[in-house]
Coordinates of C-alpha atoms in Angstrom, one line a residue:
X1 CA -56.3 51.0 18.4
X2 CA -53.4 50.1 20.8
X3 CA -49.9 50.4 19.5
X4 CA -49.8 46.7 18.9
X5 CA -53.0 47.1 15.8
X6 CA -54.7 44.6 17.6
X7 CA -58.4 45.1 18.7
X8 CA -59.2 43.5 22.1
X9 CA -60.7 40.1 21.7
X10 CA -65.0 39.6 21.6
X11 CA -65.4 38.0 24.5
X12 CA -67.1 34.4 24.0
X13 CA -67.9 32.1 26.5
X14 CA -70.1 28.9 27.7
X15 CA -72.6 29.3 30.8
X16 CA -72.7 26.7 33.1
X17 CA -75.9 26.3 35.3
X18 CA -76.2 25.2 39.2
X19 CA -76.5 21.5 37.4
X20 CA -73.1 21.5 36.1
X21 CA -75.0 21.7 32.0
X22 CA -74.2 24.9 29.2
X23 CA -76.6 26.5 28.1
X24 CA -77.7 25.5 24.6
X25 CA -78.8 27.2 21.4
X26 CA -80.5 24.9 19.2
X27 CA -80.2 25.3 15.5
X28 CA -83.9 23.5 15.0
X29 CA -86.3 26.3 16.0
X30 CA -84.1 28.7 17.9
X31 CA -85.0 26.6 21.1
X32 CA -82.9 27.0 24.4
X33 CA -81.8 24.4 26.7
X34 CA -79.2 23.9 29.6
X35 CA -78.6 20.0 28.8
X36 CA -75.0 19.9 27.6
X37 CA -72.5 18.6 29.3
X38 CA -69.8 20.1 27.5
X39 CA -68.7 23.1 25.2
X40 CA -69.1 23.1 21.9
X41 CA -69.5 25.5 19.5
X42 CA -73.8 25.8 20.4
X43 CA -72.8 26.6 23.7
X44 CA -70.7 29.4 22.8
X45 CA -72.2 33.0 23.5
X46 CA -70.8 36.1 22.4
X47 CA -70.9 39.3 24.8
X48 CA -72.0 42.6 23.2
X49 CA -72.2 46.1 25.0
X50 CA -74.3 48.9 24.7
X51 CA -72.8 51.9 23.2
X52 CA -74.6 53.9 25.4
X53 CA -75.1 52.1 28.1
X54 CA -71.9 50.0 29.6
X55 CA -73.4 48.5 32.1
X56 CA -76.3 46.8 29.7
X57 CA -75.1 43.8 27.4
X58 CA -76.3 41.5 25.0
X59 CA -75.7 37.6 24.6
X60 CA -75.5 36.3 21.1
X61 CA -75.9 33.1 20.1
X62 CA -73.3 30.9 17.5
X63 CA -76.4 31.5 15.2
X64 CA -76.2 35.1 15.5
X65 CA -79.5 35.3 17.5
X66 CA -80.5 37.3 20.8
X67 CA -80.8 36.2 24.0
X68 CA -84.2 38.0 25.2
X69 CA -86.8 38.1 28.0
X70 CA -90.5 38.8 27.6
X71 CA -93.0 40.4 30.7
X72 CA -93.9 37.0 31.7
X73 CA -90.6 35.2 32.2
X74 CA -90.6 33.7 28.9
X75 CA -87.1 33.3 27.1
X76 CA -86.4 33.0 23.4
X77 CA -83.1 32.9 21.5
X78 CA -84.9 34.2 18.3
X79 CA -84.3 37.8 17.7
X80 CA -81.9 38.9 14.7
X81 CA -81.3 42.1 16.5
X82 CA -81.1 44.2 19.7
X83 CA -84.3 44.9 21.3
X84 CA -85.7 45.9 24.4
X85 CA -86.2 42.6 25.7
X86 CA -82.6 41.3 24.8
X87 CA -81.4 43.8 27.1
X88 CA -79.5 42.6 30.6
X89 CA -77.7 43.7 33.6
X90 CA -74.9 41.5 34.7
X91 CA -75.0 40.9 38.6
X92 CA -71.4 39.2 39.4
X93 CA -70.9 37.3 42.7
X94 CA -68.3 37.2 44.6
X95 CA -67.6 33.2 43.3
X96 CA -66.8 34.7 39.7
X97 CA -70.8 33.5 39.0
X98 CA -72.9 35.9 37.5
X99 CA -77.1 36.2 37.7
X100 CA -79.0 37.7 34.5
X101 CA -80.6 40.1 35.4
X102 CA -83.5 41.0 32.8
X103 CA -82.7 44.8 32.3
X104 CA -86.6 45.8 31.3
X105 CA -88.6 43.7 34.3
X106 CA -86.0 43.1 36.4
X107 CA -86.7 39.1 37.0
X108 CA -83.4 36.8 37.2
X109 CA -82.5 34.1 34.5
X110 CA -82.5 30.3 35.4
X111 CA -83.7 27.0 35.2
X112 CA -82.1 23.5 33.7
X113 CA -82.8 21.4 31.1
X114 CA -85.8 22.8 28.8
X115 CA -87.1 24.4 31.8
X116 CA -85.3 28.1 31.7
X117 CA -87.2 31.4 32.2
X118 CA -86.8 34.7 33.7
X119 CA -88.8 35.2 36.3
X120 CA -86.8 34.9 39.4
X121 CA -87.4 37.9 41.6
X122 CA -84.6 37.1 43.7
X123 CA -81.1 34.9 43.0
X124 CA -81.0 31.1 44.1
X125 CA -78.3 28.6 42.6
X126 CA -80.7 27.8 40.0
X127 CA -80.1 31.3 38.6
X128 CA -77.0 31.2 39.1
X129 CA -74.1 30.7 36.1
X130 CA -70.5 29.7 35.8
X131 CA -68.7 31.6 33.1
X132 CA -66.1 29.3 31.0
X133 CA -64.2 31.5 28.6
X134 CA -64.6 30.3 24.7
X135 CA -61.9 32.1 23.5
X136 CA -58.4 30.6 22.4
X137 CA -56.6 30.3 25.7
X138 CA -53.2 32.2 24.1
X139 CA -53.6 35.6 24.1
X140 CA -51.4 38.9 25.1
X141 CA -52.6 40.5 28.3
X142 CA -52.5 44.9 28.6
X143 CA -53.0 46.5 31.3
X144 CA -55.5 49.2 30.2
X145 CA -54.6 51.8 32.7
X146 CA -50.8 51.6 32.3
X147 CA -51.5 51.0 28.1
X148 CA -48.5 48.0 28.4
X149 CA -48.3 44.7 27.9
X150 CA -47.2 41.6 30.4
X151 CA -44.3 39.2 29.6
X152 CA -42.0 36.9 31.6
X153 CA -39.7 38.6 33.2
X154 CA -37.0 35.5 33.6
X155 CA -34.1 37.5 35.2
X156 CA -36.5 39.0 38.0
X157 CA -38.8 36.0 38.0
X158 CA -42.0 37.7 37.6
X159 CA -44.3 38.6 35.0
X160 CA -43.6 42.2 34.4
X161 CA -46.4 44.8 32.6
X162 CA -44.0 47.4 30.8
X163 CA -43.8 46.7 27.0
X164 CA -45.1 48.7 24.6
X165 CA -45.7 46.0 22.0
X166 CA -45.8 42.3 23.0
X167 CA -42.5 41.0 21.5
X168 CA -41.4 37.4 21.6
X169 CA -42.2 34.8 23.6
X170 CA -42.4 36.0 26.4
X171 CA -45.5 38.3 25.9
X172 CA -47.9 34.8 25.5
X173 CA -50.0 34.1 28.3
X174 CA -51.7 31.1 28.6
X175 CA -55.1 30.9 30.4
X176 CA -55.6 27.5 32.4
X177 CA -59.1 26.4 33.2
X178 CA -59.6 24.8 36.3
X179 CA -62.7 23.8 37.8
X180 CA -64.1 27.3 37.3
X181 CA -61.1 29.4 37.8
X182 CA -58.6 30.2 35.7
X183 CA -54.6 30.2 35.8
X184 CA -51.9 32.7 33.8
X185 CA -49.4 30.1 32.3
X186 CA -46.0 31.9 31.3
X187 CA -44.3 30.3 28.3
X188 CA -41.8 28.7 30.5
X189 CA -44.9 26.4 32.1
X190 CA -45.0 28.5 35.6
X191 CA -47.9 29.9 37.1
X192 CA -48.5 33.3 38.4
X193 CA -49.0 33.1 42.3
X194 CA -51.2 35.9 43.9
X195 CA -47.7 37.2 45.4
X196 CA -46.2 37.6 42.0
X197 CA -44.3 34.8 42.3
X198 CA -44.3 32.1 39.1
X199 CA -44.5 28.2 40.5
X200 CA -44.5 25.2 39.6
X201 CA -47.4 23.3 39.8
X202 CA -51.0 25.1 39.8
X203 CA -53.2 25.7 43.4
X204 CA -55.3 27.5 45.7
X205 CA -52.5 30.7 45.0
X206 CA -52.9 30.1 41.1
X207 CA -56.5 30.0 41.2
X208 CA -58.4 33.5 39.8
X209 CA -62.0 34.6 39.2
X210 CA -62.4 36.1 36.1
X211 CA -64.8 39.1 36.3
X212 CA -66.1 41.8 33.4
X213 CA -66.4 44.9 34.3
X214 CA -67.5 47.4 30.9
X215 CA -66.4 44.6 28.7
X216 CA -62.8 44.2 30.8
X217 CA -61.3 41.5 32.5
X218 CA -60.1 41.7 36.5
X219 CA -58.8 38.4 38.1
X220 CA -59.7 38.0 41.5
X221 CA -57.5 35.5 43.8
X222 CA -58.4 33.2 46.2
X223 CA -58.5 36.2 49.2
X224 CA -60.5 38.3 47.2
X225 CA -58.4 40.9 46.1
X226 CA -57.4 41.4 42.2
X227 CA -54.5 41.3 40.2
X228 CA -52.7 44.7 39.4
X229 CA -49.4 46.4 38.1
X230 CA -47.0 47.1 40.7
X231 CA -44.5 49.5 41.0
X232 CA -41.7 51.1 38.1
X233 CA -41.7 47.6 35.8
X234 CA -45.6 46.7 36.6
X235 CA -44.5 43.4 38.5
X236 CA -48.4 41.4 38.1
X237 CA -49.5 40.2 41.6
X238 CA -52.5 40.6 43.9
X239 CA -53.4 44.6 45.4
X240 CA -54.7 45.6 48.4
X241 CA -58.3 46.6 46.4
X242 CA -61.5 43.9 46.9
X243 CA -63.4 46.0 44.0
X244 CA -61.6 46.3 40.9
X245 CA -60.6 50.1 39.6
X246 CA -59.0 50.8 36.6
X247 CA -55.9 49.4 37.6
X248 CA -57.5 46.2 37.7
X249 CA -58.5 45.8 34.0
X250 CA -57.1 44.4 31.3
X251 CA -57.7 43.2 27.9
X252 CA -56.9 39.7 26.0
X253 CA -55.8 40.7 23.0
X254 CA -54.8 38.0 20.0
X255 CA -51.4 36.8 20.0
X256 CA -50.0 37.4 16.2
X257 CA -47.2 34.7 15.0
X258 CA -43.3 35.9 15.3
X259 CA -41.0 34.1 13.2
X260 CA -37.2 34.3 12.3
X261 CA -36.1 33.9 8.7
X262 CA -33.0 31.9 8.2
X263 CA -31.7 32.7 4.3
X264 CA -30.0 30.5 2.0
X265 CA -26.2 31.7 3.4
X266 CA -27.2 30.2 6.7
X267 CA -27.8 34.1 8.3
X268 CA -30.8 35.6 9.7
X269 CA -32.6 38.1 8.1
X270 CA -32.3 41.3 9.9
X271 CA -32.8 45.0 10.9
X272 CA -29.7 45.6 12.8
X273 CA -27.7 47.5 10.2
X274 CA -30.3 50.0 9.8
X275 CA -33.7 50.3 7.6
X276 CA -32.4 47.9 4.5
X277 CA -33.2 44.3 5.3
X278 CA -30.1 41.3 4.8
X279 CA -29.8 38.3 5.9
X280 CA -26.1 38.5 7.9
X281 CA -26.7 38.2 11.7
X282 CA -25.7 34.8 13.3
X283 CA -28.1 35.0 16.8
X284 CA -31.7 35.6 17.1
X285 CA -32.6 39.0 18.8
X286 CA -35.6 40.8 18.5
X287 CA -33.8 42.7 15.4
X288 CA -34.2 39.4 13.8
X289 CA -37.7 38.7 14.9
X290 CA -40.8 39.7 12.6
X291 CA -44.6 39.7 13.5
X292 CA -46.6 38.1 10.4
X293 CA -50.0 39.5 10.3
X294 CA -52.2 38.0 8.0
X295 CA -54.8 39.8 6.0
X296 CA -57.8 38.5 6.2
X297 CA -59.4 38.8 2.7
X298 CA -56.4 38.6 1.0
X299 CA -54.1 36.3 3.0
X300 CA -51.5 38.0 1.9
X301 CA -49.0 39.3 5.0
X302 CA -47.6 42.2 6.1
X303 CA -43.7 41.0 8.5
X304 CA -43.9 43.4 11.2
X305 CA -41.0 44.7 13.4
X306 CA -40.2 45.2 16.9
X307 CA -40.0 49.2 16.4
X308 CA -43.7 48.8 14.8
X309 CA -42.6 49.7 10.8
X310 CA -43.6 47.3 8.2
X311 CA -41.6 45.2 5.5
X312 CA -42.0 47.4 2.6
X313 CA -41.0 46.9 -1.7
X314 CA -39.2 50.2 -2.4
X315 CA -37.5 51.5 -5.7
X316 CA -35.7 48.9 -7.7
X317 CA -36.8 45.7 -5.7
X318 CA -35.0 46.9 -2.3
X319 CA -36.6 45.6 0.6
X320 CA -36.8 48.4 3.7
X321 CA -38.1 48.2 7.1
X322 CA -39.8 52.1 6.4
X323 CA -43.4 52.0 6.2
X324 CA -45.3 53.3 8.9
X325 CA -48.7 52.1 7.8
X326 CA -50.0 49.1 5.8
X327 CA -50.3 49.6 2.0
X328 CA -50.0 47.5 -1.3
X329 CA -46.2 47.5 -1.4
X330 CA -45.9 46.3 2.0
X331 CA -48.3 43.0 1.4
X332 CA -46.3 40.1 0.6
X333 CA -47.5 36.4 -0.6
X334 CA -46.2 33.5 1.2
X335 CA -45.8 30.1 -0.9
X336 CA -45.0 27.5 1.3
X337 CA -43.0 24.7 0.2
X338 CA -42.9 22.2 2.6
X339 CA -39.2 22.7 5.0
X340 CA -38.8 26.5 3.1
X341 CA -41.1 29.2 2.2
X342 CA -40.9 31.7 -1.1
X343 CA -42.0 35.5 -0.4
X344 CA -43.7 37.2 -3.4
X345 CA -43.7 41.4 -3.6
X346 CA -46.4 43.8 -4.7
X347 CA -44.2 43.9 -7.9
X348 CA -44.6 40.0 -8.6
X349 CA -41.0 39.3 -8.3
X350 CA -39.6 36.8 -5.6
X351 CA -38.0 38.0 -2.6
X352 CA -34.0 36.6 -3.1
X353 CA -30.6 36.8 -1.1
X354 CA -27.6 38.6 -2.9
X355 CA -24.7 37.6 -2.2
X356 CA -24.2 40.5 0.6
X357 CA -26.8 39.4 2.2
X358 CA -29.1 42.1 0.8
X359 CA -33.2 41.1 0.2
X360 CA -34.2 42.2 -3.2
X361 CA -37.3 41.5 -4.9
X362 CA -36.2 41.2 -8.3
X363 CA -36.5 37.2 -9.1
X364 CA -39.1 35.8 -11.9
X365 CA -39.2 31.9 -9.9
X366 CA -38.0 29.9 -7.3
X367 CA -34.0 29.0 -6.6
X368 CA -32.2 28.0 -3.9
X369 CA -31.6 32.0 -3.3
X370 CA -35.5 32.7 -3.0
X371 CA -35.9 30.2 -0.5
X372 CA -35.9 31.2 3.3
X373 CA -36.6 29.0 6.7
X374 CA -39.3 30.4 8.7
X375 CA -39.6 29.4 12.3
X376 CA -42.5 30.5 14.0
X377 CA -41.4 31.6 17.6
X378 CA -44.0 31.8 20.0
X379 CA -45.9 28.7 20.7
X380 CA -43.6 26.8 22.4
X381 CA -46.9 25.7 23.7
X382 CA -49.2 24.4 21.2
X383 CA -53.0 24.2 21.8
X384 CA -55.0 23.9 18.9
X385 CA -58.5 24.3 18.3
X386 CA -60.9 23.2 14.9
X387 CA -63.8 23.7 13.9
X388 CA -65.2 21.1 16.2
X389 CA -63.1 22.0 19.3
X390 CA -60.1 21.2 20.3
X391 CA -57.0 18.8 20.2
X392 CA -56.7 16.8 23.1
X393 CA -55.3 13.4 24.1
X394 CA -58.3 10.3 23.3
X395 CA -59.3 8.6 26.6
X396 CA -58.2 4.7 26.0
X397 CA -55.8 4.7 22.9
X398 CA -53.0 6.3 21.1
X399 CA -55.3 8.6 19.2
X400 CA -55.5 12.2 18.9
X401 CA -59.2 13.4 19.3
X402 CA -60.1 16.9 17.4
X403 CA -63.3 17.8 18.8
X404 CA -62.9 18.2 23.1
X405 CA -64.0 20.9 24.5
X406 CA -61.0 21.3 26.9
X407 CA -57.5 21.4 25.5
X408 CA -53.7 19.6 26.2
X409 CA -50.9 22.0 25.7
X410 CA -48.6 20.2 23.4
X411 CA -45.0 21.8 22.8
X412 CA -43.8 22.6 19.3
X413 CA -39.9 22.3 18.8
X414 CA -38.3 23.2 15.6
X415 CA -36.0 20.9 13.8
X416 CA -34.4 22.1 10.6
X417 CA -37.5 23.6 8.6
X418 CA -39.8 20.9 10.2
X419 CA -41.8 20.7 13.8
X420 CA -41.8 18.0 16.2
X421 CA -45.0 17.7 18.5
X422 CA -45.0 16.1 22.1
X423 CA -47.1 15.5 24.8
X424 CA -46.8 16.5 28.0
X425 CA -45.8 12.5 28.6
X426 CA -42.8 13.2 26.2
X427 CA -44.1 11.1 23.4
X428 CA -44.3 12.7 20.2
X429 CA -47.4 12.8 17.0
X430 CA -46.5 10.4 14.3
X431 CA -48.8 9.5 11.5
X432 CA -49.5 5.7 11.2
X433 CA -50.2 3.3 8.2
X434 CA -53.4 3.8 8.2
X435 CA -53.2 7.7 8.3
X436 CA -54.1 8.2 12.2
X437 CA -52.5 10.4 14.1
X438 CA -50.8 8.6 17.5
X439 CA -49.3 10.5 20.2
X440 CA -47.1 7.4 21.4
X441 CA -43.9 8.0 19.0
X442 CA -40.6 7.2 20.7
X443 CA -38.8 8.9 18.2
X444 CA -39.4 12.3 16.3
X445 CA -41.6 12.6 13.3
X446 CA -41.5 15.7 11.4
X447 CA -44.6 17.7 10.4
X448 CA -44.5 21.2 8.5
X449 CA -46.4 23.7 9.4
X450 CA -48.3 26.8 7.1
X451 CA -49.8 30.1 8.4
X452 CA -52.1 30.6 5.9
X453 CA -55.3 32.5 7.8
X454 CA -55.5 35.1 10.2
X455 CA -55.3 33.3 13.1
X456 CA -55.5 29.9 11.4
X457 CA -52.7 27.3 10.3
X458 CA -52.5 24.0 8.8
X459 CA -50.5 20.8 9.3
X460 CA -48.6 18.8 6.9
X461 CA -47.0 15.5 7.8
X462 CA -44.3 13.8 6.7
X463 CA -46.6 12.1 3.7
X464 CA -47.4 15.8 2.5
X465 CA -50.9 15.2 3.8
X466 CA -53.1 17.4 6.2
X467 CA -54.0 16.7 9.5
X468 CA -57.7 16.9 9.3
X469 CA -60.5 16.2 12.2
X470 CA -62.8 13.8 11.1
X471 CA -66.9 13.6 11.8
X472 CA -66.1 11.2 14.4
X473 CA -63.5 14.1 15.7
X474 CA -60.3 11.3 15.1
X475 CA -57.2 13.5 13.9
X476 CA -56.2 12.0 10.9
X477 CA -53.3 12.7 8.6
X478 CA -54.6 12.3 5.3
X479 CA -56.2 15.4 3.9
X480 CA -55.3 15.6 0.0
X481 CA -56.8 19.4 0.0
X482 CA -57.3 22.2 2.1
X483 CA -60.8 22.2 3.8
X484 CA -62.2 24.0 6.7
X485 CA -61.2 20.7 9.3
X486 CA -57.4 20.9 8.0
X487 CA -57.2 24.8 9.6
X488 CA -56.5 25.4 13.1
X489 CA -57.0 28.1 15.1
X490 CA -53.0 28.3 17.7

């Protein structure tokens, strides 16, 4: 596990054919297709390698089925596990487009419409597929020959690939799709130029191939050569190499929240005066920033710092940044209460402020002492995705749609507690009358906002309610409960 406990993401993507359609697996029958014109979640395909084998993968279907090839050319989507016929080579071109290649008989995968089978013996545009990237476009990027992650380096200008854990905002990358390619978005809204330099506005210099090589990513610019590390602080721009090595590789690994804690005495919470925690720093630093990562069966959360220790409850309700590893006494429940969050300890007491500043967890309910701000840190850019797809601007209305398959970046600024959300026009969310979300509002509306899954938050605005998607895919702000379309993958 890299030093940031985060496994690589499972690479899931959509595949486009020479016709511009996904290909499709049905729920009614297992049957196949390439007929959609966009990606949704039966489009999605999951990437699995062979232990023994790298170069041989498997392509799993949203319904957990295999991708698989008979002798004759004839392709099915029904197997429940990996079998000899599931088994396939990819052949990458030098457009970023990759052929199937059937591993057992050798034939080529392609086709449109109902009409797919594997029996190409050489590659023609029909078997030819465009790979769009499923995966939540924010993610921290690590070099896996130098073991370090890449931020924005402001005072150089460049994105640099030299920190051990990815710390801040800085360390989020966004990935743009564009027509086929893919852009590296820092968190100031530049784009990574094949020189290293960060512009502007996106083009030809911006533009990169992703390619998988043994389950890694290379990017590929517009001359053919691929992104790498250079020099002492790793400065990310295009090589000399037109075949990627290890230097070319890297991983997209999830990007965990980071918040600051603002206590009831108007001071940060901190690590600066050594392991005990206390809220008595007036400026954010990374002393003062903590990584929430969310357990998944549990929900509860373990606050992370920027040396790597855990939170953790030690004798007599004391609060130390000590532990080295997760364990009961360093999982802590979140209650959220709308503009101010409670923090419960393995001992069942309330996390609360002494008047030094001190965190001890010693309270039986909530006062104005238990109660901390939380500001999550780094998603200045906001692009979220339900469980229909994502958020994204309606076509002809004020509206908020919840179920695109491309996204708008949205920015997230934090005002007292709350969020305001705005559009790349400068308008900001509001919830009208009749419990629609609009993206027209001339004036800020605040929403709250709740990490409550691994991965996954919900929406509150200013009514209390949830912003939901509906079955239409309208964003709505009226959810009285928590359901799955009220949780967002950011």
């Amino acid at each position: 596990m890299p030093a940031n406990g985060n496994r690589p993401l499972k690479l899931q993507f959509g595949l486009i054919n020479h016709e511009g359609r996904y290909l499709t697996a049905e729920a009614f029958g297992f049957k196949l297709n390439a007929s959609a014109p966009s990606l949704k979640k039966k489009q999605i395909w999951t990437l699995e390698q062979d232990p023994q084998d790298p170069q041989v993968v498997y392509l799993r279907s949203h319904l957990g089925r295999y991708l698989a090839s008979d002798k004759d050319g004839r392709v099915t989507c029904e197997a429940d596990g990996q079998n000899a016929d599931c088994r396939f080579l990819i052949v990458a071109q030098s457009n970023g487009s990759w052929a199937l290649q059937s591993e057992p008989h050798l034939r080529f995968f392609g086709g449109s419409r109902d009409h797919l089978s594997c029996f190409a013996q050489l590659i023609t545009d029909a078997e030819l597929w465009a790979v769009h990237l499923a995966l939540h476009p924010q993610a921290n990027l690590l070099s896996v020959a130098r073991k370090r992650y890449a931020h924005l380096s402001m005072e150089d200008g460049e994105i640099a690939v030299d920190m051990n854990i990815p710390w801040g905002v800085a360390a989020l990358l966004t990935l743009v799709y564009q027509e086929g390619k893919y852009c590296l978005k820092t968190c100031d809204s530049r784009f990574l130029s094949n020189d290293g330099k960060l512009v502007t506005q996106s083009g030809r210099a911006t533009a990169y191939t992703l390619e998988l090589k043994c389950g890694k990513l290379a990017f590929k610019d517009c001359e053919g050569k691929y992104l790498s590390p250079m020099g002492p602080t790793g400065t990310l721009r295009s090589g000399r190499c037109s075949k990627p090595g290890k230097d070319e590789l890297f991983d997209l690994e999830e990007s965990h929240p980071q918040v600051v804690l603002t206590a009831a005495n108007g001071r940060y919470v901190s690590i600066r005066q050594g392991v005990s925690l206390a809220a008595n720093q007036e400026d954010e630093t990374d002393m003062e920033t903590f990584q929430m990562e969310i357990d998944k069966e549990t929900r509860k959360c373990t606050f992370r710092t920027s040396q790597g220790n855990y939170w953790d409850l030690v004798a007599h309700g004391g609060i130390q940044s000590s532990a080295t590893e997760v364990s009961a006494t360093s999982m802590f429940s979140v209650e959220w209460l709308g503009h101010k969050v409670a923090l419960k300890a393995n001992n069942g007491k309330y996390i609360c402020t002494k008047k030094n500043g001190q965190l001890l967890a010693v309270s039986d309910s909530i006062g104005e002492d238990e109660q901390l701000t939380l500001k999550l840190i780094n998603r200045p850019m906001l692009i979220l995705r339900g469980e229909n797809g994502f958020i994204c601007h309606h076509k002809n209305s004020n509206l908020l749609d919840g179920s695109r398959s491309v996204y708008d970046i949205f920015s997230l600024q934090f005002s007292n507690g709350a969020y305001h959300i705005r559009g790349v026009d400068g308008r900001f969310w509001y919830v009208n009358s009749s419990g629609l979300v609009c993206s027209d509002g001339e004036v800020p509306e605040d929403f709250t906002v709740e990490l409550l899954e691994h991965g996954r938050l919900a929406i509150r605005g200013k009514n209390r309610k949830y912003l939901r998607g509906d079955q239409g895919g309208t964003l709505k702000g009226d959810g009285l409960s928590l359901s799955s379309s009220a949780l967002w993958e950011y």
